[in-house]
Amino acid sequence: MKTKYVLFTFLGTIGAALTACEDHQLSPNASFPERINFVAPRQYPEGIAYSAQLDRFIVSSITQGKLGTVDINGNYADLITPPELISSMGVRVADGHILVCNSDQGVSIKSTPQTATKTAELLVFNLNTLQLERRTDLDDLYNSPRHLANDLAIQPDGTVYVTDSFAPVIYKITSTGQASVLVENPLFSSATFGLNGIVYHPNGYLIVAQTGAGKLYKIDLKNNNAISEVDKLPNLPGDGLTLLNQDLYVVTGSGSRVAQVRSTDDWKTASIIKTDEIGYSQATTNVAVNGSVYTLNARIGEIGAAMGNASLLQAKEYSIQKFK
């Protein structure tokens, strides 16, 4: 049985801390190249965010259970290496806090039989002190033999939504830290990876990728969390999602391309208006900075190939690619 911890050490409430926009839209002092190569031994960085405060990208690590930074010149540095973080997945920065999904695919240096494929947590760190301020357990909320917290989206009022790739659920964590299952549906089930990337749309709904089914779904938060498929799209096995100027940028094709997807009817239907296939390899997700989208080439395919033998995961070279 996995040991559970929920930690609260805020001076105030996280609701006050997370009511601002995500800190990844603008960095006026930075001139970004089209491609940033960086070296980080055995990082396997599944998630990416950008902190204007740090003036750096923040990347996660499936194998090391830590967070690191990458500047525009490709210099990598460890940022946070907490013992509680087994395998860091999706990451966001919002108003002085770093939020990260904590999971365990069994290939982390911190993996144990008690936590492997059984972990779904949300960890919140103070961006100034780098201290853990909240640890919210999610996997106990839904009875499933397997769990993997994958990605997260933040609503302006501070509510956080987290996808589980191994259980057919989306979790909800309020601004005061109360966790629950937002929705559970067989549509989200998959024999491989189910729910993956997720974004919050300012019109009051979520858009989520179901990788195994190759579909996008809309969850209408203003209509009793009604679930509907985004129609008229081809098979689109999405990983990470980023919303920029009302268009959705979907990492797809096993990380070999990014599709720009647009809707004219509030995401009842959508179409792919552009695909960028240059410079992507085993990519996972992306982030919007200065009006552009930057995608993380994370060597994600090596994770699946090495299941059961983490010693095979020795890569050190990664990159961040601009959508063109």
Short mmCIF file of C-alpha atoms in Angstrom, two decimals:
data_model
loop_
_atom_site.label_atom_id
_atom_site.label_comp_id
_atom_site.label_asym_id
_atom_site.label_seq_id
_atom_site.Cartn_x
_atom_site.Cartn_y
_atom_site.Cartn_z
CA MET A 1 0.00 0.00 0.00
CA LYS A 2 1.37 3.37 -0.99
CA THR A 3 1.86 5.84 1.85
CA LYS A 4 -0.21 8.99 1.34
CA TYR A 5 0.69 12.52 2.30
CA VAL A 6 -1.19 15.78 1.89
CA LEU A 7 0.86 18.82 2.81
CA PHE A 8 -0.38 22.34 3.43
CA THR A 9 2.12 25.02 4.35
CA PHE A 10 0.76 28.15 2.67
CA LEU A 11 0.94 31.44 4.49
CA GLY A 12 -2.30 32.19 2.66
CA THR A 13 -4.48 30.09 0.44
CA ILE A 14 -3.53 28.90 -2.98
CA GLY A 15 -6.76 30.41 -4.21
CA ALA A 16 -5.23 33.84 -3.74
CA ALA A 17 -2.06 32.68 -5.40
CA LEU A 18 -3.52 31.18 -8.55
CA THR A 19 -6.10 33.71 -9.66
CA ALA A 20 -3.70 35.36 -12.12
CA CYS A 21 -2.89 34.19 -15.62
CA GLU A 22 -0.32 31.50 -16.22
CA ASP A 23 3.17 32.93 -16.29
CA HIS A 24 4.16 31.83 -19.78
CA GLN A 25 2.68 34.27 -22.24
CA LEU A 26 5.27 37.06 -22.45
CA SER A 27 8.99 37.46 -21.99
CA PRO A 28 9.75 40.81 -23.63
CA ASN A 29 13.46 40.76 -22.77
CA ALA A 30 14.14 37.49 -24.56
CA SER A 31 14.83 36.87 -28.24
CA PHE A 32 14.04 33.23 -28.88
CA PRO A 33 15.77 31.17 -31.57
CA GLU A 34 13.80 28.70 -33.68
CA ARG A 35 15.51 25.78 -31.99
CA ILE A 36 17.15 25.41 -28.58
CA ASN A 37 19.32 22.35 -28.04
CA PHE A 38 20.22 21.42 -24.48
CA VAL A 39 22.08 18.69 -22.63
CA ALA A 40 20.63 17.12 -19.47
CA PRO A 41 21.82 13.56 -18.72
CA ARG A 42 18.90 11.10 -18.37
CA GLN A 43 16.37 13.93 -18.01
CA TYR A 44 13.62 12.61 -20.31
CA PRO A 45 11.62 15.85 -19.82
CA GLU A 46 7.96 15.07 -20.49
CA GLY A 47 6.54 18.50 -19.52
CA ILE A 48 7.48 22.09 -20.33
CA ALA A 49 6.42 25.51 -19.04
CA TYR A 50 7.91 28.98 -19.21
CA SER A 51 8.57 31.33 -16.33
CA ALA A 52 8.89 35.01 -17.17
CA GLN A 53 10.16 35.51 -13.61
CA LEU A 54 13.04 33.11 -14.17
CA ASP A 55 13.32 34.04 -17.86
CA ARG A 56 13.69 30.34 -18.58
CA PHE A 57 11.79 27.28 -19.66
CA ILE A 58 11.01 24.78 -16.91
CA VAL A 59 11.20 21.11 -17.87
CA SER A 60 10.18 18.03 -15.94
CA SER A 61 11.83 14.60 -15.75
CA ILE A 62 10.27 11.16 -16.03
CA THR A 63 13.41 9.35 -14.89
CA GLN A 64 14.88 11.71 -12.30
CA GLY A 65 11.88 13.10 -10.46
CA LYS A 66 13.03 16.71 -10.61
CA LEU A 67 12.50 20.01 -12.40
CA GLY A 68 15.14 21.89 -14.37
CA THR A 69 15.48 25.11 -16.34
CA VAL A 70 16.65 25.80 -19.87
CA ASP A 71 17.57 29.30 -21.07
CA ILE A 72 17.38 30.53 -24.66
CA ASN A 73 21.05 29.64 -25.16
CA GLY A 74 20.43 26.02 -24.24
CA ASN A 75 21.97 26.08 -20.78
CA TYR A 76 20.32 23.51 -18.51
CA ALA A 77 20.34 23.65 -14.70
CA ASP A 78 18.55 21.68 -11.99
CA LEU A 79 15.89 23.78 -10.25
CA ILE A 80 14.07 21.50 -7.78
CA THR A 81 15.02 17.96 -6.75
CA PRO A 82 12.49 17.10 -4.02
CA PRO A 83 12.27 13.57 -2.60
CA GLU A 84 8.48 13.61 -2.96
CA LEU A 85 8.65 13.97 -6.75
CA ILE A 86 8.98 10.48 -8.24
CA SER A 87 8.42 11.19 -11.91
CA SER A 88 7.50 14.71 -12.99
CA MET A 89 5.10 15.00 -15.90
CA GLY A 90 3.00 18.00 -16.96
CA VAL A 91 4.08 21.31 -15.44
CA ARG A 92 2.63 24.83 -15.27
CA VAL A 93 3.73 28.13 -13.76
CA ALA A 94 1.09 30.47 -12.33
CA ASP A 95 1.58 33.62 -10.26
CA GLY A 96 4.62 32.60 -8.27
CA HIS A 97 3.97 28.85 -8.11
CA ILE A 98 5.07 25.79 -10.05
CA LEU A 99 2.44 23.07 -10.38
CA VAL A 100 3.53 19.61 -11.51
CA CYS A 101 1.92 16.21 -11.97
CA ASN A 102 3.67 13.47 -10.00
CA SER A 103 3.50 9.93 -11.39
CA ASP A 104 5.52 6.75 -11.71
CA GLN A 105 5.88 4.67 -14.87
CA GLY A 106 8.41 2.45 -13.15
CA VAL A 107 11.50 3.97 -14.79
CA SER A 108 12.43 6.65 -12.27
CA ILE A 109 15.41 6.36 -9.96
CA LYS A 110 12.78 6.81 -7.22
CA SER A 111 10.37 4.13 -8.47
CA THR A 112 9.24 1.45 -6.04
CA PRO A 113 6.82 -1.49 -6.40
CA GLN A 114 4.41 0.41 -4.16
CA THR A 115 4.32 3.50 -6.40
CA ALA A 116 4.92 2.21 -9.95
CA THR A 117 1.77 2.75 -12.11
CA LYS A 118 -0.14 3.60 -8.92
CA THR A 119 0.70 7.27 -8.49
CA ALA A 120 -1.33 10.35 -9.33
CA GLU A 121 -0.56 13.51 -7.37
CA LEU A 122 -0.42 17.25 -7.82
CA LEU A 123 2.53 19.03 -6.23
CA VAL A 124 2.75 22.81 -5.84
CA PHE A 125 6.05 24.61 -5.23
CA ASN A 126 6.73 28.24 -4.37
CA LEU A 127 8.67 29.75 -7.27
CA ASN A 128 10.62 32.07 -4.99
CA THR A 129 11.59 29.66 -2.20
CA LEU A 130 11.36 26.47 -4.31
CA GLN A 131 9.71 24.83 -1.30
CA LEU A 132 6.85 22.33 -1.54
CA GLU A 133 3.64 24.04 -0.39
CA ARG A 134 1.00 21.49 -1.28
CA ARG A 135 0.87 17.80 -2.14
CA THR A 136 -2.54 16.53 -3.16
CA ASP A 137 -3.11 12.82 -3.62
CA LEU A 138 -5.50 11.95 -6.45
CA ASP A 139 -5.27 8.22 -7.11
CA ASP A 140 -7.34 7.31 -4.04
CA LEU A 141 -10.27 9.23 -5.52
CA TYR A 142 -10.97 6.59 -8.16
CA ASN A 143 -10.65 2.84 -7.80
CA SER A 144 -8.40 1.61 -10.59
CA PRO A 145 -5.48 -0.84 -10.69
CA ARG A 146 -3.36 1.70 -12.53
CA HIS A 147 -2.89 5.47 -12.36
CA LEU A 148 -0.72 8.05 -14.06
CA ALA A 149 -1.25 11.79 -13.54
CA ASN A 150 -0.25 13.24 -16.89
CA ASP A 151 -1.15 16.88 -17.54
CA LEU A 152 -2.92 19.80 -15.94
CA ALA A 153 -4.86 22.92 -16.79
CA ILE A 154 -5.56 25.94 -14.59
CA GLN A 155 -8.80 27.92 -14.50
CA PRO A 156 -8.49 31.67 -13.73
CA ASP A 157 -10.11 31.19 -10.31
CA GLY A 158 -7.32 28.79 -9.31
CA THR A 159 -9.10 25.50 -9.98
CA VAL A 160 -6.77 22.87 -11.41
CA TYR A 161 -7.76 19.96 -13.65
CA VAL A 162 -5.53 16.87 -14.00
CA THR A 163 -5.77 14.01 -16.49
CA ASP A 164 -5.09 10.37 -15.62
CA SER A 165 -3.73 8.35 -18.55
CA PHE A 166 -4.36 4.95 -16.98
CA ALA A 167 -7.78 5.61 -15.42
CA PRO A 168 -10.72 7.15 -17.36
CA VAL A 169 -11.03 10.24 -15.17
CA ILE A 170 -10.23 13.92 -14.91
CA TYR A 171 -9.55 15.23 -11.41
CA LYS A 172 -10.53 18.61 -10.04
CA ILE A 173 -8.61 20.44 -7.31
CA THR A 174 -10.22 23.62 -6.01
CA SER A 175 -8.33 26.75 -5.07
CA THR A 176 -8.53 25.64 -1.43
CA GLY A 177 -7.06 22.22 -2.20
CA GLN A 178 -10.20 20.06 -2.17
CA ALA A 179 -9.78 17.23 -4.69
CA SER A 180 -12.49 15.23 -6.45
CA VAL A 181 -13.24 13.41 -9.68
CA LEU A 182 -14.63 15.92 -12.16
CA VAL A 183 -15.72 13.35 -14.75
CA GLU A 184 -15.41 9.61 -15.33
CA ASN A 185 -16.35 8.09 -18.66
CA PRO A 186 -15.62 4.92 -20.66
CA LEU A 187 -14.78 7.21 -23.60
CA PHE A 188 -11.56 8.00 -21.76
CA SER A 189 -10.48 4.37 -21.39
CA SER A 190 -7.58 2.91 -23.35
CA ALA A 191 -5.50 -0.26 -23.32
CA THR A 192 -2.44 1.96 -23.71
CA PHE A 193 -2.58 5.71 -23.00
CA GLY A 194 -5.96 7.36 -22.53
CA LEU A 195 -6.31 10.96 -21.43
CA ASN A 196 -3.28 13.11 -22.05
CA GLY A 197 -2.98 16.85 -22.74
CA ILE A 198 -5.58 19.26 -21.39
CA VAL A 199 -6.32 22.97 -21.73
CA TYR A 200 -8.84 25.37 -20.19
CA HIS A 201 -10.76 27.49 -22.69
CA PRO A 202 -11.83 30.97 -21.51
CA ASN A 203 -15.38 30.27 -22.70
CA GLY A 204 -15.74 27.89 -19.75
CA TYR A 205 -14.80 24.41 -20.90
CA LEU A 206 -11.91 21.99 -21.10
CA ILE A 207 -10.44 20.39 -24.20
CA VAL A 208 -8.62 17.11 -23.65
CA ALA A 209 -6.74 14.67 -25.86
CA GLN A 210 -7.58 10.97 -25.74
CA THR A 211 -4.41 9.50 -27.20
CA GLY A 212 -5.48 5.90 -27.64
CA ALA A 213 -8.73 6.84 -29.39
CA GLY A 214 -7.14 9.60 -31.49
CA LYS A 215 -9.83 12.08 -30.45
CA LEU A 216 -10.32 15.43 -28.76
CA TYR A 217 -13.12 15.86 -26.23
CA LYS A 218 -14.79 18.96 -24.82
CA ILE A 219 -15.95 19.04 -21.21
CA ASP A 220 -18.47 21.85 -20.72
CA LEU A 221 -17.98 23.14 -17.18
CA LYS A 222 -21.03 25.40 -17.52
CA ASN A 223 -23.31 22.55 -18.57
CA ASN A 224 -22.96 19.92 -15.85
CA ASN A 225 -19.56 18.87 -17.23
CA ALA A 226 -21.17 17.49 -20.39
CA ILE A 227 -18.72 15.54 -22.55
CA SER A 228 -18.76 15.77 -26.34
CA GLU A 229 -16.34 14.73 -29.04
CA VAL A 230 -14.84 17.53 -31.13
CA ASP A 231 -16.26 16.42 -34.45
CA LYS A 232 -14.99 16.44 -38.08
CA LEU A 233 -11.36 15.86 -37.18
CA PRO A 234 -9.30 13.02 -38.64
CA ASN A 235 -7.69 10.51 -36.30
CA LEU A 236 -5.55 12.70 -34.06
CA PRO A 237 -3.66 10.80 -31.32
CA GLY A 238 -2.70 13.90 -29.37
CA ASP A 239 -0.17 14.30 -26.60
CA GLY A 240 0.38 17.82 -25.29
CA LEU A 241 -2.02 20.68 -26.07
CA THR A 242 -1.49 24.44 -26.08
CA LEU A 243 -4.18 27.06 -26.73
CA LEU A 244 -2.95 30.27 -28.41
CA ASN A 245 -5.16 32.92 -30.03
CA GLN A 246 -8.11 30.48 -30.01
CA ASP A 247 -6.16 27.84 -31.98
CA LEU A 248 -5.12 24.55 -30.43
CA TYR A 249 -1.62 23.23 -31.07
CA VAL A 250 -1.55 19.45 -30.76
CA VAL A 251 1.61 17.36 -30.53
CA THR A 252 0.78 14.22 -32.52
CA GLY A 253 2.14 11.52 -34.80
CA SER A 254 4.12 9.91 -31.95
CA GLY A 255 5.79 13.26 -31.44
CA SER A 256 6.79 13.75 -35.08
CA ARG A 257 4.66 16.82 -35.80
CA VAL A 258 2.47 19.56 -34.37
CA ALA A 259 -1.00 20.23 -35.78
CA GLN A 260 -2.64 23.65 -35.60
CA VAL A 261 -6.35 23.01 -35.03
CA ARG A 262 -9.09 25.64 -35.37
CA SER A 263 -12.79 25.75 -34.54
CA THR A 264 -15.41 28.26 -35.68
CA ASP A 265 -18.28 26.91 -33.58
CA ASP A 266 -16.96 26.87 -30.01
CA TRP A 267 -15.27 23.47 -30.49
CA LYS A 268 -18.31 21.52 -31.53
CA THR A 269 -16.28 20.78 -34.67
CA ALA A 270 -12.74 21.64 -35.72
CA SER A 271 -10.26 21.20 -38.55
CA ILE A 272 -6.50 21.05 -38.95
CA ILE A 273 -5.40 24.21 -40.74
CA LYS A 274 -1.64 23.63 -40.66
CA THR A 275 0.87 20.95 -39.73
CA ASP A 276 4.54 21.53 -38.93
CA GLU A 277 6.71 18.44 -39.36
CA ILE A 278 10.20 19.93 -39.40
CA GLY A 279 12.41 19.54 -36.35
CA TYR A 280 10.18 17.28 -34.24
CA SER A 281 11.21 13.89 -32.92
CA GLN A 282 9.61 12.01 -30.02
CA ALA A 283 8.06 15.28 -28.83
CA THR A 284 5.60 15.44 -25.95
CA THR A 285 4.07 18.85 -25.35
CA ASN A 286 4.41 22.57 -25.94
CA VAL A 287 4.08 26.02 -24.43
CA ALA A 288 3.19 29.47 -25.76
CA VAL A 289 5.67 32.33 -25.28
CA ASN A 290 5.73 35.72 -27.03
CA GLY A 291 2.98 34.70 -29.41
CA SER A 292 4.72 31.54 -30.59
CA VAL A 293 4.50 27.86 -29.67
CA TYR A 294 7.56 25.93 -28.53
CA THR A 295 7.54 22.13 -28.44
CA LEU A 296 9.70 19.82 -26.35
CA ASN A 297 11.57 17.02 -28.14
CA ALA A 298 11.73 14.67 -25.17
CA ARG A 299 12.78 11.27 -26.60
CA ILE A 300 9.52 9.93 -25.21
CA GLY A 301 9.57 6.81 -27.37
CA GLU A 302 12.56 5.52 -25.47
CA ILE A 303 10.52 5.41 -22.26
CA GLY A 304 8.10 2.83 -23.62
CA ALA A 305 10.87 0.81 -25.21
CA ALA A 306 12.76 0.62 -21.92
CA MET A 307 9.91 -0.40 -19.63
CA GLY A 308 11.30 -2.80 -17.06
CA ASN A 309 14.89 -1.82 -17.76
CA ALA A 310 15.56 1.78 -16.74
CA SER A 311 19.28 1.31 -17.32
CA LEU A 312 18.56 1.65 -21.05
CA LEU A 313 17.52 5.28 -20.56
CA GLN A 314 20.82 7.11 -20.96
CA ALA A 315 20.00 9.94 -23.42
CA LYS A 316 21.30 13.42 -22.66
CA GLU A 317 20.47 15.56 -25.71
CA TYR A 318 17.06 17.22 -26.10
CA SER A 319 15.64 20.26 -27.86
CA ILE A 320 12.87 22.87 -27.90
CA GLN A 321 11.43 23.59 -31.35
CA LYS A 322 9.42 26.63 -32.53
CA PHE A 323 6.23 26.03 -34.54
CA LYS A 324 6.63 27.56 -38.01
#
